[in-house]
PDB file of C-alpha atoms and ligand atoms in Angstrom:
ATOM      1  CA  UNK A 486       5.163  -2.776  27.372  1.00 93.00           C
ATOM      2  CA  UNK A 487       2.039  -4.543  28.556  1.00 96.00           C
ATOM      3  CA  UNK A 488       2.240  -3.888  32.297  1.00 97.00           C
ATOM      4  CA  UNK A 489      -0.985  -2.805  33.993  1.00 98.00           C
ATOM      5  CA  UNK A 490      -0.957  -0.829  37.228  1.00 98.00           C
ATOM      6  CA  UNK A 491      -4.161  -0.051  39.121  1.00 98.00           C
ATOM      7  CA  UNK A 492      -3.792   2.150  42.213  1.00 98.00           C
ATOM      8  CA  UNK A 493      -6.519   2.862  44.775  1.00 98.00           C
ATOM      9  CA  UNK A 494      -9.206   3.013  42.132  1.00 98.00           C
ATOM     10  CA  UNK A 495     -12.803   3.820  42.986  1.00 98.00           C
ATOM     11  CA  UNK A 496     -15.865   4.078  40.787  1.00 97.00           C
ATOM     12  CA  UNK A 497     -19.106   5.642  41.980  1.00 97.00           C
ATOM     13  CA  UNK A 498     -22.159   5.733  39.729  1.00 95.00           C
ATOM     14  CA  UNK A 499     -24.503   8.563  40.612  1.00 94.00           C
ATOM     15  CA  UNK A 500     -28.075   7.629  39.808  1.00 91.00           C
ATOM     16  CA  UNK A 501     -31.221   9.647  40.474  1.00 92.00           C
ATOM     17  CA  UNK A 502     -32.023   7.588  43.563  1.00 92.00           C
ATOM     18  CA  UNK A 503     -28.609   6.733  45.016  1.00 92.00           C
ATOM     19  CA  UNK A 504     -24.838   6.608  44.608  1.00 92.00           C
ATOM     20  CA  UNK A 505     -23.661   3.110  43.677  1.00 92.00           C
ATOM     21  CA  UNK A 506     -20.112   2.329  44.831  1.00 95.00           C
ATOM     22  CA  UNK A 507     -19.169  -0.050  42.015  1.00 96.00           C
ATOM     23  CA  UNK A 508     -15.506  -0.269  43.066  1.00 98.00           C
ATOM     24  CA  UNK A 509     -13.726   0.777  46.228  1.00 97.00           C
ATOM     25  CA  UNK A 510      -9.970   1.099  46.717  1.00 97.00           C
ATOM     26  CA  UNK A 511      -8.930  -1.420  44.072  1.00 98.00           C
ATOM     27  CA  UNK A 512      -5.187  -1.894  43.487  1.00 98.00           C
ATOM     28  CA  UNK A 513      -3.450  -4.513  41.400  1.00 97.00           C
ATOM     29  CA  UNK A 514      -0.411  -5.111  39.241  1.00 97.00           C
ATOM     30  CA  UNK A 515      -0.282  -7.246  36.127  1.00 97.00           C
ATOM     31  CA  UNK A 516       3.141  -8.077  34.773  1.00 96.00           C
ATOM     32  CA  UNK A 517       3.708  -8.123  31.002  1.00 97.00           C
ATOM     33  CA  UNK A 518       2.746 -11.395  29.342  1.00 96.00           C
ATOM     34  CA  UNK A 519       0.593 -12.704  32.185  1.00 96.00           C
ATOM     35  CA  UNK A 520      -2.858 -14.259  31.746  1.00 97.00           C
ATOM     36  CA  UNK A 521      -4.950 -12.816  34.545  1.00 97.00           C
ATOM     37  CA  UNK A 522      -8.585 -13.724  35.167  1.00 98.00           C
ATOM     38  CA  UNK A 523     -10.959 -11.474  37.122  1.00 98.00           C
ATOM     39  CA  UNK A 524     -13.619 -13.625  38.729  1.00 97.00           C
ATOM     40  CA  UNK A 525     -16.509 -12.928  41.074  1.00 95.00           C
ATOM     41  CA  UNK A 526     -20.299 -12.802  41.264  1.00 94.00           C
ATOM     42  CA  UNK A 527     -22.432 -10.544  39.118  1.00 94.00           C
ATOM     43  CA  UNK A 528     -22.199  -6.917  40.235  1.00 95.00           C
ATOM     44  CA  UNK A 529     -18.734  -7.084  41.844  1.00 97.00           C
ATOM     45  CA  UNK A 530     -17.358  -4.576  39.327  1.00 97.00           C
ATOM     46  CA  UNK A 531     -15.444  -6.819  36.912  1.00 97.00           C
ATOM     47  CA  UNK A 532     -16.784  -5.147  33.759  1.00 97.00           C
ATOM     48  CA  UNK A 533     -16.381  -1.682  35.246  1.00 98.00           C
ATOM     49  CA  UNK A 534     -12.721  -2.390  36.047  1.00 98.00           C
ATOM     50  CA  UNK A 535     -12.105  -3.766  32.553  1.00 98.00           C
ATOM     51  CA  UNK A 536     -13.811  -0.758  30.916  1.00 97.00           C
ATOM     52  CA  UNK A 537     -11.529   1.575  32.854  1.00 98.00           C
ATOM     53  CA  UNK A 538      -8.438  -0.402  31.759  1.00 98.00           C
ATOM     54  CA  UNK A 539      -9.727  -0.045  28.185  1.00 97.00           C
ATOM     55  CA  UNK A 540     -10.108   3.746  28.491  1.00 97.00           C
ATOM     56  CA  UNK A 541     -13.852   3.360  27.868  1.00 97.00           C
ATOM     57  CA  UNK A 542     -14.723   4.792  31.286  1.00 96.00           C
ATOM     58  CA  UNK A 543     -12.791   7.017  33.663  1.00 96.00           C
ATOM     59  CA  UNK A 544     -12.471   6.120  37.333  1.00 96.00           C
ATOM     60  CA  UNK A 545     -13.907   8.384  40.032  1.00 97.00           C
ATOM     61  CA  UNK A 546     -10.634   8.168  41.989  1.00 97.00           C
ATOM     62  CA  UNK A 547      -7.204   6.570  41.770  1.00 98.00           C
ATOM     63  CA  UNK A 548      -4.958   5.900  38.785  1.00 98.00           C
ATOM     64  CA  UNK A 549      -4.613   3.277  36.056  1.00 98.00           C
ATOM     65  CA  UNK A 550      -1.590   3.001  33.775  1.00 98.00           C
ATOM     66  CA  UNK A 551      -1.024   0.689  30.818  1.00 97.00           C
ATOM     67  CA  UNK A 552       2.620   0.223  29.783  1.00 97.00           C
ATOM     68  CA  UNK A 553       3.473   3.115  32.110  1.00 97.00           C
ATOM     69  CA  UNK A 554       0.999   5.728  30.827  1.00 97.00           C
ATOM     70  CA  UNK A 555      -2.629   6.575  31.705  1.00 97.00           C
ATOM     71  CA  UNK A 556      -5.349   5.571  29.294  1.00 96.00           C
ATOM     72  CA  UNK A 557      -7.646   8.618  28.970  1.00 95.00           C
ATOM     73  CA  UNK A 558      -9.445   7.203  25.933  1.00 95.00           C
ATOM     74  CA  UNK A 559      -9.607   3.922  23.951  1.00 94.00           C
ATOM     75  CA  UNK A 560      -6.391   3.294  22.010  1.00 94.00           C
ATOM     76  CA  UNK A 561      -6.382   0.096  19.887  1.00 92.00           C
ATOM     77  CA  UNK A 562      -2.601   0.396  19.510  1.00 94.00           C
ATOM     78  CA  UNK A 563      -2.197  -0.088  23.235  1.00 97.00           C
ATOM     79  CA  UNK A 564      -5.217  -2.146  24.252  1.00 97.00           C
ATOM     80  CA  UNK A 565      -7.410  -4.587  22.314  1.00 97.00           C
ATOM     81  CA  UNK A 566     -10.891  -5.305  23.678  1.00 97.00           C
ATOM     82  CA  UNK A 567     -13.231  -8.261  23.138  1.00 97.00           C
ATOM     83  CA  UNK A 568     -16.782  -8.311  24.538  1.00 95.00           C
ATOM     84  CA  UNK A 569     -19.328 -11.059  25.189  1.00 93.00           C
ATOM     85  CA  UNK A 570     -21.123 -10.202  21.970  1.00 92.00           C
ATOM     86  CA  UNK A 571     -18.803 -10.231  18.966  1.00 90.00           C
ATOM     87  CA  UNK A 572     -20.581  -7.023  17.789  1.00 93.00           C
ATOM     88  CA  UNK A 573     -19.462  -7.276  14.180  1.00 97.00           C
ATOM     89  CA  UNK A 574     -20.958  -5.102  11.463  1.00 97.00           C
ATOM     90  CA  UNK A 575     -23.341  -7.513   9.666  1.00 97.00           C
ATOM     91  CA  UNK A 576     -22.936  -5.784   6.286  1.00 98.00           C
ATOM     92  CA  UNK A 577     -19.124  -6.121   6.319  1.00 97.00           C
ATOM     93  CA  UNK A 578     -17.155  -9.311   5.649  1.00 98.00           C
ATOM     94  CA  UNK A 579     -14.976 -10.872   8.339  1.00 98.00           C
ATOM     95  CA  UNK A 580     -11.838  -9.237   6.949  1.00 97.00           C
ATOM     96  CA  UNK A 581     -13.548  -5.856   6.554  1.00 97.00           C
ATOM     97  CA  UNK A 582     -14.642  -6.066  10.191  1.00 97.00           C
ATOM     98  CA  UNK A 583     -11.050  -6.831  11.262  1.00 97.00           C
ATOM     99  CA  UNK A 584      -9.734  -3.994   9.076  1.00 96.00           C
ATOM    100  CA  UNK A 585     -12.212  -1.501  10.450  1.00 94.00           C
ATOM    101  CA  UNK A 586      -9.989  -0.047  13.229  1.00 91.00           C
ATOM    102  CA  UNK A 587      -7.195   0.385  10.666  1.00 93.00           C
ATOM    103  CA  UNK A 588      -9.522   2.092   8.174  1.00 90.00           C
ATOM    104  CA  UNK A 589     -10.438   4.578  10.916  1.00 88.00           C
ATOM    105  CA  UNK A 590      -6.758   5.408  11.274  1.00 88.00           C
ATOM    106  CA  UNK A 591      -6.225   5.896   7.561  1.00 90.00           C
ATOM    107  CA  UNK A 592      -4.042   2.830   6.934  1.00 93.00           C
ATOM    108  CA  UNK A 593      -3.846   2.084   3.191  1.00 95.00           C
ATOM    109  CA  UNK A 594      -6.080  -0.597   1.720  1.00 95.00           C
ATOM    110  CA  UNK A 595      -3.283  -3.048   0.835  1.00 95.00           C
ATOM    111  CA  UNK A 596      -1.626  -2.681   4.236  1.00 95.00           C
ATOM    112  CA  UNK A 597      -5.004  -3.118   5.934  1.00 96.00           C
ATOM    113  CA  UNK A 598      -5.810  -6.257   3.989  1.00 96.00           C
ATOM    114  CA  UNK A 599      -2.414  -7.808   4.754  1.00 96.00           C
ATOM    115  CA  UNK A 600      -2.705  -7.109   8.473  1.00 96.00           C
ATOM    116  CA  UNK A 601      -6.301  -8.357   8.636  1.00 97.00           C
ATOM    117  CA  UNK A 602      -5.254 -11.560   6.902  1.00 97.00           C
ATOM    118  CA  UNK A 603      -2.421 -12.086   9.387  1.00 96.00           C
ATOM    119  CA  UNK A 604      -4.819 -11.534  12.284  1.00 97.00           C
ATOM    120  CA  UNK A 605      -7.413 -13.926  10.810  1.00 97.00           C
ATOM    121  CA  UNK A 606      -4.708 -16.532  10.324  1.00 96.00           C
ATOM    122  CA  UNK A 607      -3.634 -16.122  13.943  1.00 95.00           C
ATOM    123  CA  UNK A 608      -7.160 -16.961  15.156  1.00 96.00           C
ATOM    124  CA  UNK A 609      -7.484 -19.944  12.815  1.00 95.00           C
ATOM    125  CA  UNK A 610      -9.765 -18.296  10.227  1.00 96.00           C
ATOM    126  CA  UNK A 611      -7.479 -18.411   7.234  1.00 95.00           C
ATOM    127  CA  UNK A 612      -9.745 -18.581   4.173  1.00 95.00           C
ATOM    128  CA  UNK A 613     -12.873 -17.269   5.930  1.00 97.00           C
ATOM    129  CA  UNK A 614     -12.206 -13.565   5.347  1.00 97.00           C
ATOM    130  CA  UNK A 615     -14.842 -13.130   2.633  1.00 98.00           C
ATOM    131  CA  UNK A 616     -17.692 -14.481   4.720  1.00 98.00           C
ATOM    132  CA  UNK A 617     -20.254 -12.268   6.389  1.00 98.00           C
ATOM    133  CA  UNK A 618     -21.027 -12.685  10.108  1.00 97.00           C
ATOM    134  CA  UNK A 619     -24.322 -14.533   9.437  1.00 97.00           C
ATOM    135  CA  UNK A 620     -22.292 -17.176   7.557  1.00 98.00           C
ATOM    136  CA  UNK A 621     -20.115 -17.859  10.614  1.00 97.00           C
ATOM    137  CA  UNK A 622     -20.798 -19.867  13.805  1.00 96.00           C
ATOM    138  CA  UNK A 623     -20.783 -18.208  17.226  1.00 95.00           C
ATOM    139  CA  UNK A 624     -17.244 -19.388  17.947  1.00 96.00           C
ATOM    140  CA  UNK A 625     -16.023 -18.133  14.569  1.00 97.00           C
ATOM    141  CA  UNK A 626     -17.610 -14.726  15.145  1.00 97.00           C
ATOM    142  CA  UNK A 627     -15.728 -14.499  18.435  1.00 97.00           C
ATOM    143  CA  UNK A 628     -12.529 -15.420  16.597  1.00 97.00           C
ATOM    144  CA  UNK A 629     -13.165 -12.514  14.219  1.00 98.00           C
ATOM    145  CA  UNK A 630     -13.704 -10.244  17.191  1.00 97.00           C
ATOM    146  CA  UNK A 631     -10.394 -11.424  18.735  1.00 97.00           C
ATOM    147  CA  UNK A 632      -8.653 -10.815  15.380  1.00 97.00           C
ATOM    148  CA  UNK A 633     -10.099  -7.279  15.324  1.00 97.00           C
ATOM    149  CA  UNK A 634      -8.814  -6.705  18.868  1.00 96.00           C
ATOM    150  CA  UNK A 635      -5.330  -7.883  17.879  1.00 96.00           C
ATOM    151  CA  UNK A 636      -5.045  -6.300  14.419  1.00 96.00           C
ATOM    152  CA  UNK A 637      -3.015  -3.318  15.658  1.00 94.00           C
ATOM    153  CA  UNK A 638      -0.795  -5.649  17.700  1.00 95.00           C
ATOM    154  CA  UNK A 639      -1.458  -4.049  21.103  1.00 97.00           C
ATOM    155  CA  UNK A 640       0.551  -5.479  24.027  1.00 98.00           C
ATOM    156  CA  UNK A 641      -2.641  -5.870  26.097  1.00 98.00           C
ATOM    157  CA  UNK A 642      -5.831  -7.789  25.311  1.00 98.00           C
ATOM    158  CA  UNK A 643      -8.885  -7.251  27.546  1.00 98.00           C
ATOM    159  CA  UNK A 644     -11.761  -9.724  27.341  1.00 98.00           C
ATOM    160  CA  UNK A 645     -15.166  -9.425  29.050  1.00 98.00           C
ATOM    161  CA  UNK A 646     -16.877 -12.839  29.275  1.00 97.00           C
ATOM    162  CA  UNK A 647     -15.973 -13.472  25.619  1.00 96.00           C
ATOM    163  CA  UNK A 648     -17.199 -17.073  25.556  1.00 95.00           C
ATOM    164  CA  UNK A 649     -20.221 -16.789  27.853  1.00 94.00           C
ATOM    165  CA  UNK A 650     -22.735 -16.901  24.987  1.00 92.00           C
ATOM    166  CA  UNK A 651     -21.189 -20.017  23.415  1.00 94.00           C
ATOM    167  CA  UNK A 652     -22.200 -23.640  24.042  1.00 95.00           C
ATOM    168  CA  UNK A 653     -19.933 -25.602  26.361  1.00 93.00           C
ATOM    169  CA  UNK A 654     -18.093 -27.545  23.649  1.00 95.00           C
ATOM    170  CA  UNK A 655     -17.312 -24.365  21.685  1.00 95.00           C
ATOM    171  CA  UNK A 656     -16.350 -22.574  24.880  1.00 94.00           C
ATOM    172  CA  UNK A 657     -13.773 -25.249  25.673  1.00 93.00           C
ATOM    173  CA  UNK A 658     -12.358 -25.186  22.138  1.00 94.00           C
ATOM    174  CA  UNK A 659     -12.148 -21.397  22.272  1.00 95.00           C
ATOM    175  CA  UNK A 660     -10.440 -21.546  25.675  1.00 95.00           C
ATOM    176  CA  UNK A 661      -7.715 -23.738  24.197  1.00 95.00           C
ATOM    177  CA  UNK A 662      -7.507 -21.523  21.107  1.00 95.00           C
ATOM    178  CA  UNK A 663      -7.067 -18.464  23.281  1.00 96.00           C
ATOM    179  CA  UNK A 664      -4.257 -20.132  25.231  1.00 96.00           C
ATOM    180  CA  UNK A 665      -2.579 -21.005  21.933  1.00 95.00           C
ATOM    181  CA  UNK A 666      -2.859 -17.384  20.718  1.00 96.00           C
ATOM    182  CA  UNK A 667      -1.607 -16.096  24.051  1.00 95.00           C
ATOM    183  CA  UNK A 668       1.403 -18.429  23.949  1.00 94.00           C
ATOM    184  CA  UNK A 669       2.129 -17.467  20.337  1.00 94.00           C
ATOM    185  CA  UNK A 670       1.920 -13.698  20.878  1.00 95.00           C
ATOM    186  CA  UNK A 671       3.081 -13.090  24.468  1.00 95.00           C
ATOM    187  CA  UNK A 672       0.251 -10.583  25.074  1.00 97.00           C
ATOM    188  CA  UNK A 673      -0.847  -9.541  28.522  1.00 98.00           C
ATOM    189  CA  UNK A 674      -4.413 -10.864  28.837  1.00 98.00           C
ATOM    190  CA  UNK A 675      -7.040  -9.764  31.365  1.00 98.00           C
ATOM    191  CA  UNK A 676     -10.097 -12.000  31.100  1.00 98.00           C
ATOM    192  CA  UNK A 677     -13.375 -11.462  32.983  1.00 98.00           C
ATOM    193  CA  UNK A 678     -15.643 -14.376  33.885  1.00 96.00           C
ATOM    194  CA  UNK A 679     -18.099 -15.355  36.615  1.00 92.00           C
ATOM    195  CA  UNK A 680     -17.068 -19.019  36.234  1.00 92.00           C
ATOM    196  CA  UNK A 681     -14.413 -20.155  38.700  1.00 89.00           C
ATOM    197  CA  UNK A 682     -13.870 -23.293  36.609  1.00 89.00           C
ATOM    198  CA  UNK A 683     -13.108 -21.236  33.526  1.00 92.00           C
ATOM    199  CA  UNK A 684     -10.846 -18.966  35.602  1.00 92.00           C
ATOM    200  CA  UNK A 685      -8.752 -21.841  36.917  1.00 89.00           C
ATOM    201  CA  UNK A 686      -8.598 -23.480  33.495  1.00 91.00           C
ATOM    202  CA  UNK A 687      -7.248 -20.388  31.759  1.00 94.00           C
ATOM    203  CA  UNK A 688      -5.330 -18.320  34.280  1.00 95.00           C
ATOM    204  CA  UNK A 689      -1.782 -17.804  35.456  1.00 93.00           C
ATOM    205  CA  UNK A 690      -3.299 -15.626  38.133  1.00 95.00           C
ATOM    206  CA  UNK A 691      -6.848 -15.364  39.443  1.00 96.00           C
ATOM    207  CA  UNK A 692      -8.088 -12.135  41.004  1.00 97.00           C
ATOM    208  CA  UNK A 693     -11.184 -12.763  43.105  1.00 97.00           C
ATOM    209  CA  UNK A 694     -13.646  -9.914  43.613  1.00 97.00           C
ATOM    210  CA  UNK A 695     -16.698  -9.469  45.839  1.00 97.00           C
ATOM    211  CA  UNK A 696     -19.624  -7.047  45.494  1.00 96.00           C
ATOM    212  CA  UNK A 697     -21.177  -4.161  47.469  1.00 92.00           C
ATOM    213  CA  UNK A 698     -18.796  -2.461  47.293  1.00 94.00           C
ATOM    214  CA  UNK A 699     -16.734  -4.074  44.523  1.00 97.00           C
ATOM    215  CA  UNK A 700     -13.361  -5.056  45.947  1.00 97.00           C
ATOM    216  CA  UNK A 701     -10.488  -7.433  45.408  1.00 98.00           C
ATOM    217  CA  UNK A 702     -10.581 -10.112  48.091  1.00 97.00           C
ATOM    218  CA  UNK A 703      -7.857 -12.450  46.823  1.00 96.00           C
ATOM    219  CA  UNK A 704      -5.105 -12.643  44.210  1.00 95.00           C
ATOM    220  CA  UNK A 705      -3.983 -16.211  43.535  1.00 93.00           C
ATOM    221  CA  UNK A 706      -1.124 -17.603  41.523  1.00 89.00           C
ATOM    222  CA  UNK A 707      -2.355 -20.714  39.701  1.00 85.00           C
ATOM    223  CA  UNK A 708       0.144 -23.548  39.687  1.00 74.00           C
ATOM    224  CA  UNK A 709      -2.063 -26.443  38.608  1.00 65.00           C
ATOM    225  CA  UNK A 710      -0.695 -28.393  35.676  1.00 63.00           C
ATOM    226  CA  UNK A 711      -3.008 -27.588  32.791  1.00 58.00           C
ATOM    227  CA  UNK A 712      -3.041 -27.797  29.015  1.00 56.00           C
ATOM    228  CA  UNK A 713      -0.846 -25.284  27.217  1.00 52.00           C
ATOM    229  CA  UNK A 714      -1.065 -25.619  23.454  1.00 46.00           C
TER     230      UNK A 714
HETATM  231  P1  ADP B 970     -19.844  -7.241  37.032  1.00 62.28           P
HETATM  232  O1  ADP B 970     -19.196  -7.052  35.703  1.00 62.28           O
HETATM  233  O2  ADP B 970     -18.932  -7.853  38.050  1.00 62.28           O
HETATM  234  O3  ADP B 970     -21.150  -7.973  36.951  1.00 62.28           O
HETATM  235  P2  ADP B 970     -20.351  -4.396  36.876  1.00 62.28           P
HETATM  236  O4  ADP B 970     -19.022  -3.775  36.706  1.00 62.28           O
HETATM  237  O5  ADP B 970     -21.202  -4.578  35.679  1.00 62.28           O
HETATM  238  O6  ADP B 970     -20.170  -5.793  37.633  1.00 62.28           O
HETATM  239  O7  ADP B 970     -21.189  -3.556  37.938  1.00 62.28           O
HETATM  240  C1  ADP B 970     -20.687  -3.210  39.234  1.00 62.28           C
HETATM  241  C2  ADP B 970     -21.755  -2.408  39.986  1.00 62.28           C
HETATM  242  O8  ADP B 970     -21.910  -1.142  39.363  1.00 62.28           O
HETATM  243  C3  ADP B 970     -23.124  -3.054  40.006  1.00 62.28           C
HETATM  244  O9  ADP B 970     -23.728  -2.757  41.245  1.00 62.28           O
HETATM  245  C4  ADP B 970     -23.836  -2.359  38.875  1.00 62.28           C
HETATM  246  O10 ADP B 970     -25.216  -2.358  39.091  1.00 62.28           O
HETATM  247  C5  ADP B 970     -23.252  -0.957  38.940  1.00 62.28           C
HETATM  248  N1  ADP B 970     -23.216  -0.281  37.641  1.00 62.28           N
HETATM  249  C6  ADP B 970     -22.506  -0.660  36.542  1.00 62.28           C
HETATM  250  N2  ADP B 970     -22.666   0.204  35.532  1.00 62.28           N
HETATM  251  C7  ADP B 970     -23.497   1.181  35.994  1.00 62.28           C
HETATM  252  C8  ADP B 970     -24.046   2.371  35.440  1.00 62.28           C
HETATM  253  N3  ADP B 970     -23.767   2.760  34.192  1.00 62.28           N
HETATM  254  N4  ADP B 970     -24.876   3.114  36.219  1.00 62.28           N
HETATM  255  C9  ADP B 970     -25.156   2.734  37.477  1.00 62.28           C
HETATM  256  N5  ADP B 970     -24.669   1.635  38.078  1.00 62.28           N
HETATM  257  C10 ADP B 970     -23.858   0.864  37.346  1.00 62.28           C
HETATM  258  P1  ADP B 971     -20.663 -22.742  34.194  1.00 62.28           P
HETATM  259  O1  ADP B 971     -19.944 -21.725  35.013  1.00 62.28           O
HETATM  260  O2  ADP B 971     -21.362 -22.146  33.009  1.00 62.28           O
HETATM  261  O3  ADP B 971     -21.547 -23.645  35.018  1.00 62.28           O
HETATM  262  P2  ADP B 971     -18.266 -24.278  34.209  1.00 62.28           P
HETATM  263  O4  ADP B 971     -17.353 -23.151  34.452  1.00 62.28           O
HETATM  264  O5  ADP B 971     -18.636 -25.175  35.350  1.00 62.28           O
HETATM  265  O6  ADP B 971     -19.576 -23.715  33.530  1.00 62.28           O
HETATM  266  O7  ADP B 971     -17.625 -25.159  33.026  1.00 62.28           O
HETATM  267  C1  ADP B 971     -18.141 -26.393  32.600  1.00 62.28           C
HETATM  268  C2  ADP B 971     -16.992 -27.291  32.090  1.00 62.28           C
HETATM  269  O8  ADP B 971     -16.298 -26.644  31.021  1.00 62.28           O
HETATM  270  C3  ADP B 971     -15.941 -27.592  33.125  1.00 62.28           C
HETATM  271  O9  ADP B 971     -15.586 -28.958  32.999  1.00 62.28           O
HETATM  272  C4  ADP B 971     -14.742 -26.684  32.794  1.00 62.28           C
HETATM  273  O10 ADP B 971     -13.530 -27.339  33.095  1.00 62.28           O
HETATM  274  C5  ADP B 971     -14.900 -26.464  31.327  1.00 62.28           C
HETATM  275  N1  ADP B 971     -14.573 -25.105  30.895  1.00 62.28           N
HETATM  276  C6  ADP B 971     -15.209 -23.969  31.228  1.00 62.28           C
HETATM  277  N2  ADP B 971     -14.710 -22.930  30.568  1.00 62.28           N
HETATM  278  C7  ADP B 971     -13.721 -23.408  29.800  1.00 62.28           C
HETATM  279  C8  ADP B 971     -12.817 -22.830  28.863  1.00 62.28           C
HETATM  280  N3  ADP B 971     -12.840 -21.523  28.560  1.00 62.28           N
HETATM  281  N4  ADP B 971     -11.934 -23.614  28.252  1.00 62.28           N
HETATM  282  C9  ADP B 971     -11.902 -24.908  28.515  1.00 62.28           C
HETATM  283  N5  ADP B 971     -12.714 -25.529  29.375  1.00 62.28           N
HETATM  284  C10 ADP B 971     -13.618 -24.798  30.023  1.00 62.28           C
END
């Protein structure tokens, strides 16, 4: 579980004025447990590719499989997703936000609470479950959002510029935290950023994309010695 296979994928957005080729003939393989970063300038199709891997958008052509099966719709058991904005419900506590996907699936209250607490512990927020989002810092809100993405223990975690809105110090702390979580859980991670520095800091593999049309232009194995906590 956790392998991602993208084969000859294209995405065309039809607008009233023109057809935008967001992605053209994109193929890639991610092996289970790898930390892969998609990097490239704005508009090269990084978010579009991630959304398709998440089942949030269907490709115009080609195929995508996660753990060997297509992903016709979002499935938090198979794929966790974290966006740039933590997008937590402000009226729910941290643990209620993390529990939310489980509540949707009818998991019992006590089971939900236990799993949310495990997930919050994993992201370093033990003891913060009763706080509301406005009582948490930006980095802590992103931790809650990561906990929500991981609460159903999916083999794959997809992240779209998750730290871009944070200040540099927090971003670096969160980068190290993410590497710790990744090491502890063995998830396959696909992480989108426009920062090459962040890509090289975090990745096992860097996939470089270029725009108009969005394409993969390089796929690098990173072998620099770097912190692994
Ligand atoms: P990135 O994440 O690398 O910045 P995106 O995936 O957001 O790139 O966008 C890729 C291309 O597709 C861009 O040219 C963008 O303008 C276009 N695009 C993305 N979403 C839509 C949409 N819903 N409708 C029309 N064009 C879109
Ligand atoms: P930007 O793209 O916003 O200009 P950079 O990517 O140049 O920022 O990052 C600034 C500094 O922060 C660099 O020294 C880089 O090594 C470090 N850095 C960036 N992202 C991370 C991260 N997620 N974790 C740890 N360090 C990071």
